[in-house]
Amino acid sequence: MFAYTITDFISFVKSNFLLIISLTVVTYVIQYYVNYFNRSSRIPGPFPLPFIGNLHQIGGDLSSAANLFQKRYGDLYEFYMGNKRIIVISRPDLVEKVWGPLSLKSTRFIMRNPFSEGLDELGLGTKGMVFNRDIESWNMNRKLLVPSISSPPFLRESIKLCSEIIDEVFECWKIMGEGAQVEFSDWIDALTADVVIRTATGKKVSSITKLFDSLNIKEKLEMQGVWQDGTDFIQAIHTYNESMGFMMLLPTFFRRNFPGIGKLNKKFLDNRDWIIKELDKMVAERRREIESIPLDQPLEQTILTLLLVTNTERDSKKNSSSKLDRPLTNEEIIPIIREVFTGGLDTTANTLSFIGFYIAKHRDVYLKMRKEVLDVYGTLDNPNITFESYGKLKYIEAVINESIRIFPTVSIIARTSVEEEEFDGFTIQPDTAIYTDFKALGNDPKYFKEPEIFNPDRFFNDKESIGKYSHLPFGNGVRMCPGRLWAIVQMKTFLVKLLCKFDIEPVCENDIPKYVYATVNRPVDIKLLLKTRKD
């Protein structure tokens, strides 16, 4: 009798398959909108569709979509990625509530993102720092990494290595000849890749050499001791960064089963596996090298080396800031060093490219930057660049801040509350993503006079007029960017050396730079003319 019942049921399902599917979908849609309209804390925002939410309106550019939503719905609105509710804020008092300088123990917005199966699949949900929801693990990783990449010895070594690699770029530009037209963002991508990989691991990569050789100039460059898989690794990191938004925001079922999307999902996961495999080889190789070096011989100050010697007999500090009292395993180091690459490659390179776009368009700003370099160093001919001198470069720092304000590389950053919160009378449930739209905030005339104008003086002569929490270039509070000092050192080193060597002019007179959205805003087609510096 039981067997007959099962057979009969299967037969019924087969004969009424379309009807069952239709009823299931209709039931889901009805329940979806009942829940939506019954929500007492429903915030203004675009009307979502079942299954996809507002994906059809967002497309592939969340940054641009957020700009349109903010203009239509204001400084507090909501939208949906699939069934995930996302709140967006772009008002200083709301930003302070989320990003205020609260301690680790008291902040309610300690989480970066709500639970995401996609982030867990990428290995980010419980490892590393950026998206790590395991607070104990996150805090340990932060205490291991931040002191290392913020210490004066490391930053001095970074300036030295950065200067050497910048000189390689300038040598290429010299060979290209007076008045050469360069794809500036391509060169900055190559420069930053070589700097970050070299500073993080000690390995040499050939991004600059390969870019130069691709121009089919008769003269060829040669580089000795190059990491052969380096350029493949850099491309894999770029792909990994692109995959974050895809894996985090798209519903799991949609990612895995929708035609065409499933193939992209597999590509991103295969790329994840390849990166882990390469990093494992890199860490193991460097560990063997360190073990073969005598204890009285100094080691190169790379990030990987600093992590590998933590809590060993080579560690003079014995990492007193962490509860960890043993050396790190490969499995613990890999997520940290991976985030050095994912956080250090795109963000610094893109910011420098945007800066290049704006200072090329504003000759007066460029000359004021050059004057500051002359005032600080006393010469423009191979000045003695030191870490200590960087605190005096106030106008150049203002230029960096203004570029980030007007066109930030990371325009939208998420935080998540661990408790129920209230914004303007609307109740927000725990584990809801709160996105801060820094691009909308920085371009709002309520907080910045004539925001469309590139004006570094607002951060130099008029910096007192910058409202609290209206400009957070590296975030704020306990989740502030751990590599901010390293990034600033790289940018100041490049800008000082550029100002001393070249005059630059824009090829196109676009009002805003072109970009593509790939989790971050990546500038493209930024063409500049290079000329020898004229005093």
PDB file of N, CA, C and O in Angstrom, residues 189-190 193-194 196-198 201 203-208 210 223 225-238 274-275 278 281-282 341 345:
ATOM      1  N   ASP A 189      48.669  50.718 -12.121  1.00  0.00           N
ATOM      2  CA  ASP A 189      48.341  49.340 -11.749  1.00  0.00           C
ATOM      3  C   ASP A 189      49.607  48.490 -11.670  1.00  0.00           C
ATOM      4  O   ASP A 189      49.817  47.729 -10.719  1.00  0.00           O
ATOM      5  N   ALA A 190      50.449  48.623 -12.706  1.00  0.00           N
ATOM      6  CA  ALA A 190      51.688  47.835 -12.758  1.00  0.00           C
ATOM      7  C   ALA A 190      52.632  48.241 -11.630  1.00  0.00           C
ATOM      8  O   ALA A 190      53.241  47.391 -10.964  1.00  0.00           O
ATOM      9  N   ALA A 193      51.271  47.010  -8.228  1.00  0.00           N
ATOM     10  CA  ALA A 193      51.418  45.558  -8.123  1.00  0.00           C
ATOM     11  C   ALA A 193      52.842  45.179  -7.754  1.00  0.00           C
ATOM     12  O   ALA A 193      53.078  44.370  -6.843  1.00  0.00           O
ATOM     13  N   ASP A 194      53.817  45.776  -8.439  1.00  0.00           N
ATOM     14  CA  ASP A 194      55.217  45.464  -8.151  1.00  0.00           C
ATOM     15  C   ASP A 194      55.616  45.916  -6.747  1.00  0.00           C
ATOM     16  O   ASP A 194      56.353  45.221  -6.036  1.00  0.00           O
ATOM     17  N   VAL A 196      53.552  46.383  -4.031  1.00  0.00           N
ATOM     18  CA  VAL A 196      52.867  45.612  -2.986  1.00  0.00           C
ATOM     19  C   VAL A 196      53.443  44.200  -2.871  1.00  0.00           C
ATOM     20  O   VAL A 196      53.721  43.716  -1.767  1.00  0.00           O
ATOM     21  N   ILE A 197      53.650  43.548  -4.013  1.00  0.00           N
ATOM     22  CA  ILE A 197      54.196  42.188  -3.971  1.00  0.00           C
ATOM     23  C   ILE A 197      55.600  42.188  -3.375  1.00  0.00           C
ATOM     24  O   ILE A 197      55.942  41.365  -2.519  1.00  0.00           O
ATOM     25  N   ARG A 198      56.425  43.154  -3.801  1.00  0.00           N
ATOM     26  CA  ARG A 198      57.805  43.216  -3.310  1.00  0.00           C
ATOM     27  C   ARG A 198      57.841  43.534  -1.810  1.00  0.00           C
ATOM     28  O   ARG A 198      58.581  42.905  -1.041  1.00  0.00           O
ATOM     29  N   THR A 201      56.239  40.456   0.217  1.00  0.00           N
ATOM     30  CA  THR A 201      56.856  39.123   0.187  1.00  0.00           C
ATOM     31  C   THR A 201      58.344  39.123  -0.117  1.00  0.00           C
ATOM     32  O   THR A 201      59.013  38.104   0.096  1.00  0.00           O
ATOM     33  N   LYS A 203      59.403  39.218  -3.112  1.00  0.00           N
ATOM     34  CA  LYS A 203      59.506  38.688  -4.471  1.00  0.00           C
ATOM     35  C   LYS A 203      59.421  39.812  -5.504  1.00  0.00           C
ATOM     36  O   LYS A 203      58.659  40.762  -5.339  1.00  0.00           O
ATOM     37  N   LYS A 204      60.185  39.680  -6.565  1.00  0.00           N
ATOM     38  CA  LYS A 204      60.133  40.626  -7.666  1.00  0.00           C
ATOM     39  C   LYS A 204      59.140  40.128  -8.711  1.00  0.00           C
ATOM     40  O   LYS A 204      59.126  38.945  -9.051  1.00  0.00           O
ATOM     41  N   VAL A 205      58.314  41.025  -9.192  1.00  0.00           N
ATOM     42  CA  VAL A 205      57.417  40.695 -10.299  1.00  0.00           C
ATOM     43  C   VAL A 205      57.705  41.644 -11.450  1.00  0.00           C
ATOM     44  O   VAL A 205      58.349  42.676 -11.285  1.00  0.00           O
ATOM     45  N   SER A 206      57.215  41.287 -12.606  1.00  0.00           N
ATOM     46  CA  SER A 206      57.616  42.009 -13.822  1.00  0.00           C
ATOM     47  C   SER A 206      56.457  42.755 -14.464  1.00  0.00           C
ATOM     48  O   SER A 206      56.391  42.869 -15.682  1.00  0.00           O
ATOM     49  N   SER A 207      55.532  43.276 -13.669  1.00  0.00           N
ATOM     50  CA  SER A 207      54.382  43.986 -14.237  1.00  0.00           C
ATOM     51  C   SER A 207      54.819  45.170 -15.083  1.00  0.00           C
ATOM     52  O   SER A 207      54.309  45.386 -16.193  1.00  0.00           O
ATOM     53  N   ILE A 208      55.776  45.954 -14.578  1.00  0.00           N
ATOM     54  CA  ILE A 208      56.246  47.132 -15.304  1.00  0.00           C
ATOM     55  C   ILE A 208      56.954  46.718 -16.589  1.00  0.00           C
ATOM     56  O   ILE A 208      56.706  47.283 -17.672  1.00  0.00           O
ATOM     57  N   LYS A 210      56.642  43.959 -18.333  1.00  0.00           N
ATOM     58  CA  LYS A 210      55.701  43.391 -19.322  1.00  0.00           C
ATOM     59  C   LYS A 210      54.838  44.470 -19.959  1.00  0.00           C
ATOM     60  O   LYS A 210      54.541  44.406 -21.154  1.00  0.00           O
ATOM     61  N   MET A 223      64.752  41.900 -16.425  1.00  0.00           N
ATOM     62  CA  MET A 223      64.735  41.915 -14.970  1.00  0.00           C
ATOM     63  C   MET A 223      65.168  40.552 -14.470  1.00  0.00           C
ATOM     64  O   MET A 223      64.643  39.527 -14.923  1.00  0.00           O
ATOM     65  N   GLY A 225      65.785  37.565 -11.541  1.00  0.00           N
ATOM     66  CA  GLY A 225      65.195  37.039 -10.315  1.00  0.00           C
ATOM     67  C   GLY A 225      63.716  37.288 -10.188  1.00  0.00           C
ATOM     68  O   GLY A 225      63.200  37.529  -9.090  1.00  0.00           O
ATOM     69  N   VAL A 226      63.000  37.240 -11.300  1.00  0.00           N
ATOM     70  CA  VAL A 226      61.571  37.544 -11.289  1.00  0.00           C
ATOM     71  C   VAL A 226      60.753  36.310 -10.908  1.00  0.00           C
ATOM     72  O   VAL A 226      61.044  35.194 -11.350  1.00  0.00           O
ATOM     73  N   TRP A 227      59.718  36.519 -10.084  1.00  0.00           N
ATOM     74  CA  TRP A 227      58.758  35.469  -9.745  1.00  0.00           C
ATOM     75  C   TRP A 227      57.923  35.185 -10.986  1.00  0.00           C
ATOM     76  O   TRP A 227      57.147  36.029 -11.429  1.00  0.00           O
ATOM     77  N   GLN A 228      58.087  34.006 -11.549  1.00  0.00           N
ATOM     78  CA  GLN A 228      57.505  33.688 -12.846  1.00  0.00           C
ATOM     79  C   GLN A 228      55.980  33.729 -12.851  1.00  0.00           C
ATOM     80  O   GLN A 228      55.356  34.086 -13.844  1.00  0.00           O
ATOM     81  N   ASP A 229      55.355  33.329 -11.733  1.00  0.00           N
ATOM     82  CA  ASP A 229      53.892  33.332 -11.686  1.00  0.00           C
ATOM     83  C   ASP A 229      53.327  34.652 -11.159  1.00  0.00           C
ATOM     84  O   ASP A 229      52.130  34.754 -10.879  1.00  0.00           O
ATOM     85  N   GLY A 230      54.184  35.660 -11.027  1.00  0.00           N
ATOM     86  CA  GLY A 230      53.769  36.908 -10.395  1.00  0.00           C
ATOM     87  C   GLY A 230      52.636  37.622 -11.097  1.00  0.00           C
ATOM     88  O   GLY A 230      51.658  38.037 -10.460  1.00  0.00           O
ATOM     89  N   THR A 231      52.732  37.778 -12.419  1.00  0.00           N
ATOM     90  CA  THR A 231      51.679  38.506 -13.125  1.00  0.00           C
ATOM     91  C   THR A 231      50.364  37.721 -13.143  1.00  0.00           C
ATOM     92  O   THR A 231      49.283  38.311 -13.087  1.00  0.00           O
ATOM     93  N   ASP A 232      50.463  36.390 -13.204  1.00  0.00           N
ATOM     94  CA  ASP A 232      49.245  35.575 -13.113  1.00  0.00           C
ATOM     95  C   ASP A 232      48.603  35.738 -11.733  1.00  0.00           C
ATOM     96  O   ASP A 232      47.375  35.802 -11.611  1.00  0.00           O
ATOM     97  N   PHE A 233      49.445  35.817 -10.709  1.00  0.00           N
ATOM     98  CA  PHE A 233      48.936  35.973  -9.350  1.00  0.00           C
ATOM     99  C   PHE A 233      48.230  37.322  -9.199  1.00  0.00           C
ATOM    100  O   PHE A 233      47.156  37.415  -8.597  1.00  0.00           O
ATOM    101  N   ILE A 234      48.813  38.372  -9.749  1.00  0.00           N
ATOM    102  CA  ILE A 234      48.215  39.705  -9.662  1.00  0.00           C
ATOM    103  C   ILE A 234      46.848  39.719 -10.345  1.00  0.00           C
ATOM    104  O   ILE A 234      45.877  40.257  -9.812  1.00  0.00           O
ATOM    105  N   GLN A 235      46.761  39.098 -11.523  1.00  0.00           N
ATOM    106  CA  GLN A 235      45.473  39.038 -12.211  1.00  0.00           C
ATOM    107  C   GLN A 235      44.463  38.238 -11.403  1.00  0.00           C
ATOM    108  O   GLN A 235      43.276  38.583 -11.349  1.00  0.00           O
ATOM    109  N   ALA A 236      44.939  37.184 -10.751  1.00  0.00           N
ATOM    110  CA  ALA A 236      44.044  36.378  -9.916  1.00  0.00           C
ATOM    111  C   ALA A 236      43.508  37.202  -8.741  1.00  0.00           C
ATOM    112  O   ALA A 236      42.342  37.049  -8.353  1.00  0.00           O
ATOM    113  N   ILE A 237      44.334  38.060  -8.163  1.00  0.00           N
ATOM    114  CA  ILE A 237      43.891  38.921  -7.064  1.00  0.00           C
ATOM    115  C   ILE A 237      42.843  39.912  -7.558  1.00  0.00           C
ATOM    116  O   ILE A 237      41.826  40.162  -6.889  1.00  0.00           O
ATOM    117  N   HIS A 238      43.041  40.487  -8.739  1.00  0.00           N
ATOM    118  CA  HIS A 238      42.036  41.388  -9.307  1.00  0.00           C
ATOM    119  C   HIS A 238      40.706  40.642  -9.499  1.00  0.00           C
ATOM    120  O   HIS A 238      39.633  41.174  -9.192  1.00  0.00           O
ATOM    121  N   TRP A 274      43.169  28.530  -6.583  1.00  0.00           N
ATOM    122  CA  TRP A 274      44.504  28.746  -7.165  1.00  0.00           C
ATOM    123  C   TRP A 274      45.311  29.717  -6.303  1.00  0.00           C
ATOM    124  O   TRP A 274      46.505  29.516  -6.060  1.00  0.00           O
ATOM    125  N   ILE A 275      44.670  30.786  -5.820  1.00  0.00           N
ATOM    126  CA  ILE A 275      45.362  31.759  -4.975  1.00  0.00           C
ATOM    127  C   ILE A 275      45.852  31.100  -3.689  1.00  0.00           C
ATOM    128  O   ILE A 275      46.999  31.305  -3.264  1.00  0.00           O
ATOM    129  N   GLU A 278      48.914  29.002  -4.380  1.00  0.00           N
ATOM    130  CA  GLU A 278      50.111  29.806  -4.603  1.00  0.00           C
ATOM    131  C   GLU A 278      50.630  30.412  -3.307  1.00  0.00           C
ATOM    132  O   GLU A 278      51.842  30.452  -3.055  1.00  0.00           O
ATOM    133  N   LYS A 281      52.445  27.829  -1.189  1.00  0.00           N
ATOM    134  CA  LYS A 281      53.811  27.593  -1.670  1.00  0.00           C
ATOM    135  C   LYS A 281      54.723  28.745  -1.266  1.00  0.00           C
ATOM    136  O   LYS A 281      55.874  28.531  -0.846  1.00  0.00           O
ATOM    137  N   MET A 282      54.214  29.970  -1.373  1.00  0.00           N
ATOM    138  CA  MET A 282      55.008  31.151  -1.052  1.00  0.00           C
ATOM    139  C   MET A 282      55.396  31.171   0.427  1.00  0.00           C
ATOM    140  O   MET A 282      56.556  31.427   0.779  1.00  0.00           O
ATOM    141  N   PHE A 341      47.132  41.724  -0.168  1.00  0.00           N
ATOM    142  CA  PHE A 341      47.058  41.882  -1.620  1.00  0.00           C
ATOM    143  C   PHE A 341      45.695  42.420  -2.060  1.00  0.00           C
ATOM    144  O   PHE A 341      45.612  43.358  -2.853  1.00  0.00           O
ATOM    145  N   LEU A 345      46.291  46.213  -3.490  1.00  0.00           N
ATOM    146  CA  LEU A 345      46.516  46.379  -4.931  1.00  0.00           C
ATOM    147  C   LEU A 345      45.527  47.362  -5.553  1.00  0.00           C
ATOM    148  O   LEU A 345      45.911  48.405  -6.080  1.00  0.00           O
TER     149      LEU A 345
END
